[in-house]
XYZ file of C-alpha atoms in Angstrom:
691
model
C 146.366 87.569 79.915
C 148.165 89.837 77.438
C 146.602 92.780 75.554
C 145.943 90.723 72.398
C 144.127 88.004 74.329
C 142.201 90.640 76.251
C 140.944 92.320 73.067
C 140.055 88.951 71.529
C 138.090 88.025 74.637
C 136.216 91.337 74.434
C 135.232 90.557 70.848
C 133.950 87.132 71.870
C 132.048 88.713 74.754
C 130.294 91.114 72.385
C 129.275 88.145 70.240
C 127.765 86.458 73.275
C 125.998 89.722 74.162
C 124.395 89.877 70.718
C 123.263 86.260 70.984
C 121.699 86.986 74.358
C 119.792 89.935 72.887
C 118.450 87.719 70.110
C 117.428 84.965 72.537
C 115.675 87.524 74.753
C 113.787 88.865 71.737
C 112.699 85.353 70.770
C 111.745 84.635 74.384
C 109.624 87.791 74.559
C 107.742 86.684 71.422
C 107.136 83.223 72.905
C 105.908 84.717 76.178
C 103.528 87.021 74.289
C 102.214 84.007 72.364
C 101.788 82.094 75.629
C 99.863 84.977 77.229
C 97.573 85.221 74.206
C 96.829 81.491 74.417
C 96.111 81.802 78.143
C 93.621 84.591 77.423
C 91.925 82.457 74.775
C 91.677 79.492 77.177
C 90.233 81.757 79.873
C 87.236 82.463 77.627
C 86.117 78.830 77.969
C 83.171 78.603 80.372
C 84.811 75.780 82.352
C 88.330 77.216 82.397
C 90.161 77.014 85.725
C 93.356 78.798 86.663
C 94.500 75.704 88.576
C 94.518 73.717 85.294
C 96.000 76.403 83.069
C 98.900 77.415 85.386
C 100.929 74.154 85.248
C 100.201 73.766 81.532
C 101.602 77.257 80.909
C 104.505 76.876 83.333
C 103.557 79.971 85.348
C 102.087 80.619 88.776
C 98.430 80.899 89.670
C 98.925 84.625 90.341
C 100.237 85.118 86.781
C 97.115 83.468 85.349
C 94.840 85.643 87.476
C 96.722 88.771 86.410
C 96.034 87.913 82.744
C 92.467 86.682 83.344
C 91.018 88.186 86.569
C 87.746 86.297 86.041
C 89.621 83.062 86.860
C 90.592 84.218 90.358
C 89.787 81.491 92.921
C 86.944 82.385 95.251
C 89.299 82.705 98.230
C 91.113 85.523 96.420
C 88.127 87.057 94.657
C 86.348 87.503 97.988
C 89.345 88.871 99.873
C 89.192 92.328 101.365
C 90.684 95.138 99.367
C 94.334 95.791 100.216
C 95.213 98.592 102.556
C 96.141 101.931 101.078
C 99.433 103.663 101.858
C 99.425 106.543 104.320
C 98.312 109.889 102.932
C 101.149 111.948 101.480
C 100.540 114.681 104.043
C 101.052 118.416 103.913
C 103.030 120.236 101.293
C 106.770 120.106 101.829
C 108.452 122.812 103.819
C 110.207 125.090 101.356
C 112.359 126.729 104.015
C 116.022 126.146 103.237
C 117.749 124.720 106.339
C 121.217 125.932 107.139
C 124.102 123.435 106.934
C 124.949 122.030 110.322
C 121.660 123.117 111.901
C 119.581 120.685 113.912
C 116.358 119.801 112.135
C 113.206 119.648 114.205
C 111.805 116.149 114.532
C 108.061 116.432 114.203
C 105.394 113.888 115.027
C 102.145 113.669 113.104
C 100.096 113.528 116.279
C 96.770 113.633 114.463
C 97.833 111.293 111.697
C 96.148 107.907 111.944
C 98.404 105.248 110.448
C 96.778 103.323 107.657
C 95.427 99.855 108.471
C 97.998 97.125 108.206
C 98.673 95.592 104.844
C 100.030 92.373 106.276
C 102.817 90.839 104.172
C 100.795 87.650 103.656
C 97.640 89.455 102.461
C 96.913 88.948 98.728
C 97.317 92.316 97.027
C 96.278 93.652 93.659
C 99.338 93.900 91.418
C 100.581 97.495 91.313
C 101.186 99.417 88.137
C 104.643 98.588 86.715
C 106.124 101.978 87.662
C 104.245 102.465 90.942
C 106.176 102.057 94.206
C 104.850 99.314 96.410
C 102.902 100.249 99.518
C 104.597 99.417 102.800
C 102.485 97.946 105.614
C 101.602 99.837 108.781
C 100.766 98.684 112.301
C 96.994 98.433 112.767
C 95.137 100.083 115.615
C 93.467 98.321 118.522
C 93.925 94.702 119.540
C 95.231 93.746 116.096
C 98.123 96.158 116.580
C 98.668 95.116 120.196
C 99.325 91.547 118.990
C 102.452 92.801 117.194
C 104.129 93.791 120.452
C 104.607 90.389 122.015
C 106.693 87.274 121.619
C 105.788 83.966 120.022
C 104.699 81.556 122.731
C 107.205 78.869 123.735
C 109.785 79.927 121.144
C 113.193 81.274 122.144
C 116.864 81.022 121.219
C 118.505 78.825 123.833
C 121.987 77.483 124.384
C 122.283 73.976 122.854
C 122.777 71.012 125.158
C 124.386 68.808 122.520
C 127.660 68.688 120.584
C 127.376 69.331 116.875
C 128.612 66.392 114.794
C 131.210 66.985 112.097
C 130.633 65.658 108.579
C 133.195 63.756 106.544
C 134.024 66.142 103.700
C 135.819 65.927 100.367
C 136.828 68.684 97.949
C 136.365 68.194 94.212
C 137.402 70.226 91.169
C 134.957 69.091 88.482
C 137.048 70.712 85.730
C 140.181 68.641 86.390
C 138.595 65.747 88.297
C 140.983 66.235 91.232
C 139.531 65.062 94.553
C 141.108 65.771 97.948
C 140.097 63.658 100.940
C 141.991 64.373 104.138
C 145.634 64.465 103.028
C 145.146 62.277 99.960
C 144.653 63.407 96.353
C 142.822 61.375 93.696
C 141.981 61.981 90.051
C 138.458 60.945 89.045
C 136.751 60.306 85.728
C 133.573 62.377 86.090
C 132.069 61.488 82.710
C 129.294 63.962 81.888
C 129.699 65.704 85.296
C 126.110 64.945 86.279
C 125.199 64.436 89.924
C 124.971 60.721 89.128
C 128.508 60.671 87.675
C 129.920 62.645 90.619
C 128.336 60.425 93.274
C 129.375 57.263 91.428
C 132.998 58.403 91.046
C 133.355 59.719 94.604
C 131.859 56.665 96.295
C 133.888 54.339 94.073
C 137.067 56.068 95.237
C 136.043 56.589 98.874
C 133.506 53.825 99.490
C 132.239 54.805 102.919
C 131.660 57.823 105.092
C 131.564 60.785 102.709
C 128.743 63.128 103.756
C 129.622 66.396 102.034
C 131.159 67.128 98.630
C 132.384 70.684 98.117
C 132.755 71.674 94.471
C 135.773 73.981 94.301
C 135.632 74.693 90.556
C 133.682 73.747 87.465
C 130.045 74.538 88.430
C 128.714 71.302 86.866
C 125.103 72.450 87.379
C 125.667 75.077 84.656
C 126.880 72.729 81.925
C 123.543 72.672 80.057
C 122.675 76.305 80.726
C 122.359 77.100 77.005
C 119.371 74.717 76.787
C 117.283 76.701 79.278
C 115.895 80.245 79.290
C 117.040 80.856 82.870
C 120.022 79.646 84.857
C 117.767 78.424 87.684
C 116.063 76.071 85.219
C 119.388 74.491 84.308
C 120.323 74.129 87.985
C 116.938 72.587 88.871
C 117.220 70.083 86.021
C 120.747 69.090 87.137
C 119.688 68.619 90.769
C 116.513 66.702 89.972
C 117.887 64.362 87.304
C 117.174 60.754 88.395
C 120.085 58.872 89.980
C 119.819 55.064 90.201
C 120.039 53.970 93.829
C 119.572 57.485 95.226
C 116.645 59.745 96.048
C 116.218 63.282 97.358
C 117.163 63.448 101.047
C 114.300 63.936 103.505
C 116.404 64.978 106.505
C 117.592 63.212 109.622
C 118.007 63.729 113.339
C 118.423 67.361 114.356
C 119.205 68.360 110.762
C 115.957 69.775 109.385
C 117.586 70.692 106.079
C 115.987 68.446 103.482
C 115.392 68.555 99.762
C 117.451 70.340 97.146
C 118.108 74.069 97.345
C 117.750 75.607 93.881
C 120.022 78.631 93.544
C 121.478 80.009 90.328
C 125.072 80.200 91.659
C 125.310 78.194 94.878
C 122.804 75.332 94.781
C 122.725 72.458 97.257
C 121.917 68.903 96.230
C 120.881 66.612 99.078
C 120.745 62.865 98.356
C 120.020 59.697 100.308
C 120.616 56.061 99.330
C 117.383 54.218 98.638
C 118.577 51.161 100.525
C 120.742 52.405 103.350
C 121.484 55.238 105.710
C 123.989 57.111 103.550
C 123.282 60.837 103.257
C 125.381 63.207 101.170
C 125.155 66.769 99.973
C 126.830 68.427 96.992
C 127.461 72.137 97.448
C 129.575 74.984 96.123
C 132.542 76.272 98.080
C 131.547 79.655 96.628
C 129.147 80.002 99.562
C 132.224 80.564 101.725
C 134.633 82.468 99.478
C 135.713 82.893 95.889
C 138.136 80.013 95.351
C 139.570 82.011 92.419
C 141.346 79.104 90.758
C 142.859 77.679 93.939
C 143.329 73.912 93.851
C 141.249 71.626 96.122
C 144.224 70.996 98.448
C 144.539 74.722 99.204
C 140.785 74.989 99.742
C 140.895 72.061 102.167
C 143.806 73.682 104.026
C 141.685 76.833 104.339
C 138.900 74.893 106.055
C 141.398 73.220 108.382
C 142.862 76.610 109.358
C 139.359 77.999 109.825
C 138.391 75.148 112.149
C 141.610 75.479 114.160
C 141.134 79.249 114.532
C 137.499 78.894 115.628
C 138.463 76.236 118.178
C 140.495 78.842 120.056
C 137.191 80.479 121.022
C 134.714 77.595 120.823
C 136.054 74.255 122.003
C 133.054 72.528 120.368
C 133.162 74.460 117.070
C 132.115 72.493 113.987
C 132.118 73.766 110.418
C 128.677 73.096 109.016
C 127.538 73.051 105.409
C 127.130 76.795 104.932
C 128.515 79.907 106.649
C 124.993 80.926 107.747
C 124.422 77.574 109.486
C 127.869 77.767 111.061
C 127.353 81.355 112.188
C 124.064 80.727 113.923
C 125.312 77.518 115.547
C 128.346 79.335 116.957
C 126.136 82.181 118.157
C 123.871 79.833 120.106
C 126.983 78.652 121.954
C 127.558 82.215 123.213
C 124.082 82.541 124.772
C 124.799 83.229 128.461
C 124.292 80.384 130.902
C 123.512 82.880 133.661
C 121.865 86.245 133.947
C 118.848 87.899 132.391
C 118.816 85.849 129.189
C 119.910 82.474 130.561
C 116.498 81.152 129.494
C 117.111 82.375 125.961
C 116.156 85.266 123.702
C 112.401 85.167 122.895
C 111.298 85.298 119.251
C 109.082 88.198 118.172
C 105.461 87.739 117.161
C 104.922 86.523 113.611
C 103.122 89.802 112.843
C 106.125 91.905 113.799
C 108.544 89.596 111.993
C 106.389 89.975 108.896
C 106.439 93.759 109.221
C 110.236 93.815 109.542
C 110.554 91.496 106.563
C 108.503 93.908 104.443
C 110.006 97.191 105.667
C 113.682 96.582 106.556
C 115.936 96.373 103.514
C 119.445 94.981 103.463
C 122.466 96.521 101.730
C 122.271 99.720 99.679
C 122.780 99.006 95.981
C 122.394 102.112 93.859
C 123.924 103.237 90.578
C 123.918 106.963 89.819
C 123.811 107.718 86.117
C 124.058 110.848 83.933
C 122.974 113.613 84.272
C 123.552 113.164 88.044
C 127.178 112.377 87.199
C 129.271 113.227 84.090
C 128.992 110.952 81.041
C 132.764 110.627 81.172
C 134.409 110.103 84.536
C 137.929 111.398 85.206
C 138.659 108.119 87.038
C 136.858 105.452 89.044
C 137.904 104.341 92.534
C 136.395 101.578 94.656
C 136.460 101.992 98.443
C 135.217 98.942 100.339
C 134.404 98.858 104.070
C 136.499 96.009 105.468
C 134.477 93.387 107.392
C 131.814 96.078 107.692
C 128.991 94.350 109.573
C 131.377 93.405 112.379
C 131.516 97.092 113.342
C 127.783 97.284 114.018
C 127.139 94.342 116.349
C 127.977 96.040 119.645
C 124.362 97.092 120.284
C 121.167 95.243 119.323
C 117.456 95.310 120.255
C 116.343 93.108 123.172
C 113.301 92.732 125.362
C 109.631 93.258 124.593
C 109.191 95.939 121.909
C 107.108 99.045 122.616
C 104.924 100.952 120.199
C 105.755 104.652 119.994
C 102.827 106.418 118.343
C 103.090 109.867 116.799
C 101.251 111.330 119.808
C 103.603 109.635 122.276
C 106.674 110.832 120.398
C 105.310 114.399 120.211
C 104.764 114.461 123.977
C 108.407 113.666 124.698
C 111.091 116.251 125.365
C 113.743 116.876 122.716
C 116.241 114.911 124.824
C 113.891 111.920 125.017
C 113.240 112.069 121.270
C 116.963 112.141 120.507
C 117.637 109.223 122.868
C 114.872 107.190 121.202
C 116.140 107.847 117.668
C 119.672 106.962 118.737
C 118.437 103.755 120.355
C 117.268 100.467 118.872
C 114.161 101.415 116.942
C 112.361 101.017 113.635
C 110.349 104.050 112.529
C 107.545 104.805 110.099
C 108.287 108.327 108.882
C 107.276 110.960 106.373
C 110.394 112.537 104.880
C 110.955 115.747 102.939
C 114.223 116.318 101.069
C 115.522 119.876 101.699
C 115.035 122.415 98.942
C 118.310 122.774 97.016
C 119.762 119.433 98.143
C 122.505 118.464 95.656
C 124.004 115.269 97.075
C 122.991 111.596 97.351
C 119.769 110.398 98.962
C 119.871 109.515 102.653
C 116.796 107.401 103.381
C 115.369 104.345 101.596
C 111.954 104.594 99.958
C 109.940 101.712 98.476
C 110.448 101.299 94.740
C 108.583 99.175 92.182
C 109.422 95.499 92.538
C 109.673 92.928 95.284
C 111.797 94.249 98.187
C 113.207 97.016 95.958
C 114.358 100.341 97.410
C 115.601 103.631 96.038
C 116.965 106.795 97.643
C 115.167 110.024 96.646
C 117.532 112.993 96.456
C 115.624 115.719 94.598
C 114.782 118.763 96.712
C 111.196 119.055 98.040
C 110.493 115.370 97.376
C 108.196 113.928 100.060
C 107.762 110.211 100.695
C 106.621 107.826 103.430
C 108.823 104.929 104.456
C 110.267 102.891 107.336
C 113.865 103.283 108.508
C 116.105 102.282 111.381
C 117.281 104.679 114.051
C 120.832 105.081 112.668
C 119.539 106.284 109.291
C 116.946 108.633 110.793
C 119.593 110.070 113.113
C 121.951 110.551 110.131
C 119.263 112.340 108.096
C 118.668 114.751 110.973
C 122.325 115.466 111.857
C 124.185 115.056 108.543
C 126.992 117.560 107.895
C 125.327 119.232 104.878
C 121.707 120.111 105.679
C 119.228 118.401 108.016
C 116.229 116.690 106.457
C 112.661 117.120 107.669
C 111.393 113.932 109.313
C 107.901 113.387 110.727
C 107.366 110.408 113.020
C 104.172 108.534 112.110
C 104.720 105.404 114.194
C 107.568 103.449 115.700
C 108.859 100.328 117.393
C 111.385 100.710 120.201
C 113.385 98.057 122.036
C 115.798 98.178 124.946
C 119.490 98.310 124.039
C 121.342 95.033 124.554
C 124.408 93.058 123.495
C 123.171 89.640 122.308
C 125.690 89.520 119.445
C 128.666 91.248 121.022
C 130.512 88.196 122.389
C 129.921 86.217 119.166
C 131.129 89.065 116.972
C 134.201 89.774 119.113
C 135.301 86.154 118.815
C 134.789 86.197 115.052
C 136.671 89.508 114.730
C 139.585 88.059 116.701
C 139.533 84.947 114.475
C 139.503 87.138 111.362
C 142.412 89.252 112.662
C 144.443 86.135 113.463
C 143.909 84.560 110.039
C 144.551 87.851 108.226
C 147.875 88.147 110.047
C 148.768 84.573 109.055
C 147.990 85.392 105.430
C 150.261 88.428 105.591
C 153.217 86.952 107.466
C 153.103 83.261 106.499
C 156.265 82.255 104.649
C 154.718 79.272 102.849
C 152.851 80.569 99.811
C 150.159 77.876 99.827
C 149.505 78.290 103.546
C 149.335 82.077 103.083
C 146.675 81.625 100.386
C 144.801 79.169 102.597
C 144.881 81.614 105.525
C 143.528 84.384 103.272
C 140.656 82.152 102.135
C 139.966 81.185 105.759
C 139.765 84.866 106.748
C 137.221 85.386 103.944
C 135.260 82.451 105.327
C 135.085 84.144 108.749
C 133.648 87.217 107.034
C 130.999 85.004 105.428
C 130.155 83.368 108.771
C 129.356 86.757 110.282
C 127.757 88.261 107.175
C 125.482 85.323 106.378
C 124.939 84.512 110.032
C 123.400 87.961 110.454
C 121.351 87.438 107.310
C 120.062 84.134 108.693
C 118.635 85.948 111.728
C 116.320 87.799 109.324
C 114.467 84.528 108.599
C 112.723 85.191 105.314
C 109.448 83.364 104.621
C 110.354 79.860 103.499
C 110.118 78.584 99.940
C 109.585 74.869 99.335
C 110.750 73.284 96.073
C 109.138 70.132 94.714
C 108.642 68.074 91.558
C 105.565 66.489 89.983
C 105.490 64.067 87.024
C 104.228 65.675 83.815
C 101.522 63.010 83.637
C 100.163 64.272 86.975
C 100.331 68.019 86.393
C 96.957 68.452 88.112
C 98.741 67.616 91.378
C 100.949 70.708 91.214
C 99.923 72.852 94.235
C 97.601 75.647 93.044
C 99.690 78.376 94.737
C 103.003 77.110 93.362
C 105.190 78.831 90.802
C 106.558 76.672 87.998
C 110.328 77.191 87.889
C 111.242 74.477 85.378
C 109.912 71.541 83.418
C 110.984 68.917 80.918
C 109.402 65.875 79.267
C 109.308 63.892 82.536
C 108.559 66.290 85.390
C 107.545 69.751 86.514
C 109.671 71.593 89.090
C 107.836 74.126 91.263
C 108.252 76.228 94.358
C 105.742 77.678 96.805
C 105.927 79.947 99.864
C 105.117 78.415 103.231
C 105.354 81.497 105.439
C 107.465 81.704 108.583
C 108.629 78.552 110.310
C 108.902 78.129 114.071
C 112.588 78.956 114.010
C 113.948 79.483 117.539
C 116.769 81.628 116.141
C 114.624 84.039 114.121
C 115.626 87.573 115.114
C 114.982 89.934 112.172
C 115.230 92.873 114.585
C 118.967 92.202 114.928
C 119.593 91.953 111.196
C 117.517 95.094 110.536
C 119.459 97.119 113.115
C 122.840 96.085 111.695
C 121.785 96.725 108.089
C 120.487 100.176 109.003
C 123.718 101.068 110.812
C 125.801 99.834 107.857
C 123.794 101.905 105.359
C 124.201 104.972 107.581
C 127.974 104.391 107.800
C 128.205 104.443 104.002
C 127.101 108.072 104.293
C 129.166 109.174 107.278
C 131.252 107.564 110.011
C 133.618 109.034 112.574
C 137.185 107.781 113.092
C 137.909 108.671 116.688
C 141.643 107.871 116.592
C 142.160 110.222 113.652
C 139.442 112.765 114.547
C 138.067 112.652 111.017
C 135.034 111.500 109.065
C 134.612 109.255 106.037
C 131.724 108.327 103.776
C 129.737 109.544 100.797
C 128.613 112.802 102.422
C 132.269 113.768 102.878
C 132.886 113.811 99.123
C 132.042 116.663 96.721
C 128.582 116.534 95.086
C 128.552 114.597 91.823
C 131.547 112.403 92.665
C 129.606 109.360 93.960
C 129.012 106.872 91.135
C 127.539 103.912 93.026
C 126.827 102.209 96.339
C 127.180 98.438 96.463
C 126.419 96.967 99.894
C 129.675 97.895 101.684
C 131.446 99.704 98.858
C 131.530 103.227 97.429
C 132.528 104.030 93.846
C 133.925 107.541 93.455
C 135.524 109.768 90.850
C 138.003 111.375 93.271
C 140.563 109.772 95.623
C 140.013 110.157 99.380
C 142.548 110.336 102.179
C 140.455 108.288 104.585
C 142.327 106.464 107.384
C 142.764 102.724 107.010
C 144.046 100.767 110.018
C 142.736 97.320 109.007
C 139.880 97.680 111.486
C 136.336 96.507 110.740
C 134.474 99.257 108.917
C 137.564 101.072 107.579
C 137.456 102.095 103.928
C 140.014 100.150 101.864
C 140.966 101.237 98.347
C 140.321 98.048 96.326
C 140.272 99.338 92.751
C 141.500 102.312 90.751
C 140.774 102.827 87.079
C 142.372 105.863 85.503
C 140.252 107.856 83.083
C 138.600 108.961 81.123
C 135.997 106.266 81.861
C 132.522 106.079 80.368
C 130.012 106.266 83.204
C 128.403 102.846 83.778
C 124.682 102.693 82.982
C 123.970 99.174 84.266
C 125.114 96.849 87.022
C 126.906 94.688 84.444
C 128.942 97.661 83.250
C 129.750 98.683 86.826
C 130.963 95.189 87.726
C 133.098 95.033 84.585
C 134.733 98.352 85.517
C 135.148 97.128 89.095
C 137.045 94.027 87.991
C 139.217 96.039 85.608
C 139.945 98.595 88.335
C 140.925 95.921 90.844
C 143.257 94.306 88.331
C 144.792 97.687 87.483
C 145.410 98.534 91.153
C 146.967 95.116 91.828
C 149.217 95.465 88.782
C 150.280 98.964 89.827
C 151.036 97.754 93.374
C 153.122 94.846 92.053
C 155.175 97.243 89.920
C 156.024 99.586 92.794
């Protein structure tokens, strides 16, 4: 793209932006009109939320929020939600000295608030109020947390996973690659019906998985819907003669469509026959970035060959998360302490971890915390970051460490516990005069939202993993005050170490092929395959977290009364209503949120500070001058000054991925940050090509 085309594209983008603003304004007016009509209907003496919700296209909870008198009896009679722990004593105004060791205190007389279990209906909080995090209850209710789910454990499989016949399709060009053959299809309107018809006309039998490499056909009617998910749901659920939604088979419990704005999954089954097929995006694995289907297929072949060096029964499944967990189960030891498997935690403790253990740190710092104009913007990304934090994970039966227990320990025992595999409820005070980024996550308004308080003397109550608590106490600038209110402590183990080592070796091998391969297409394929290995580990770890399940379903418009009363309407048209509803935690034998939480905590701590032993130096946000950190984005730091941090192509090393020379207007939204990121990456690549 030349400069003239670039400027023209910017003009077109601004036009789209203005249209979006107008549509949002119109949508806000329609939503206000809808809410007013709901309120009017609620005044009717026989009004029922269960009738109004599907007619309005909103959830039962939304109706109750607008008209509390319509709350079903089961909710109206529920106990009041638990209150958050008391804020505690006034913050300590004593200024700690840099490099000093902060005392770790325990609120021995503090009684943790009763548990606000994640599944308990709660009164909606004020829009700007942080959500209250649950606590562990006292007595027998709390004791139930510290156990395992009966007859549920991760065990080594005694079967061989079956491979699926797969094709790769570019829906923009119609090019289809099956094995080593290339075909050009007429995809018509690019509907699921047209795709299935064209593929099965060309390859009559055996196709079980269709990867879309380009085109995103599920977005083609996006301008007709207020939200992208609505367009995707309509595309997936459009009727297809001779096909119906798949209901699952054999050991594969995955059934029904998966509605996702960017990477949906359509699962279909022939009405008269045993044919099953799924349509999915290759974007789950890597950004295909314009690569043709043949290159994408070569990437999957290289990936399979590289995995087979470590797992002789390796099979690439539909998604990287499925593949990652399947490969992990094949590393469960056949002998030793865990030969019978790794037990799954109690549902209560899994629910607590779900509510209190966040994932990656995503934070944008805006003026006045940073200048309105930045001298430059640099992106440093931690290469294959999560792979660095799998060497130690929680195992065994968890123990509760109350404030009184923690206070009774010696300083050495306290330090060992905080450095171990634990999850802690703490009251935190930011040091007076602190002038750098926040160190510990605090609950923010919104579902699963977190922020990082950094203003001196701020006090807040939160949960955090051992690595973050340890970092707050020993950071190189000034130790924070941390009071232990409650805690969960496991034994240290290595359940993921063998799995991660094999994936790291696979990643290293494919990265080397990408660098040294003489054939350009094979080099690109090897690079994509190395990105796929990253996804296997990244999403495999995320799959251990096991979020509460959401079920998606459809109901004919003529039968809207049959929409489940606790469902949320996510789309509708003249024929049917599409809804989703939570179903809680399933009996998943591979649910280990304690492992995901420990890795996420360690990765967030490493964004702040990490030690490079070979170079005897440190890297991370706390090793930059105050005011130079612009943003955190999962594994990446955005800075205004270059850093001479060592990079040896090891997992966790900081790689310079983008450099935008200034002056640069400070981004004020995620969209602006991502635009600057893409421009900076392009600029760095161009500069490297010219040197």
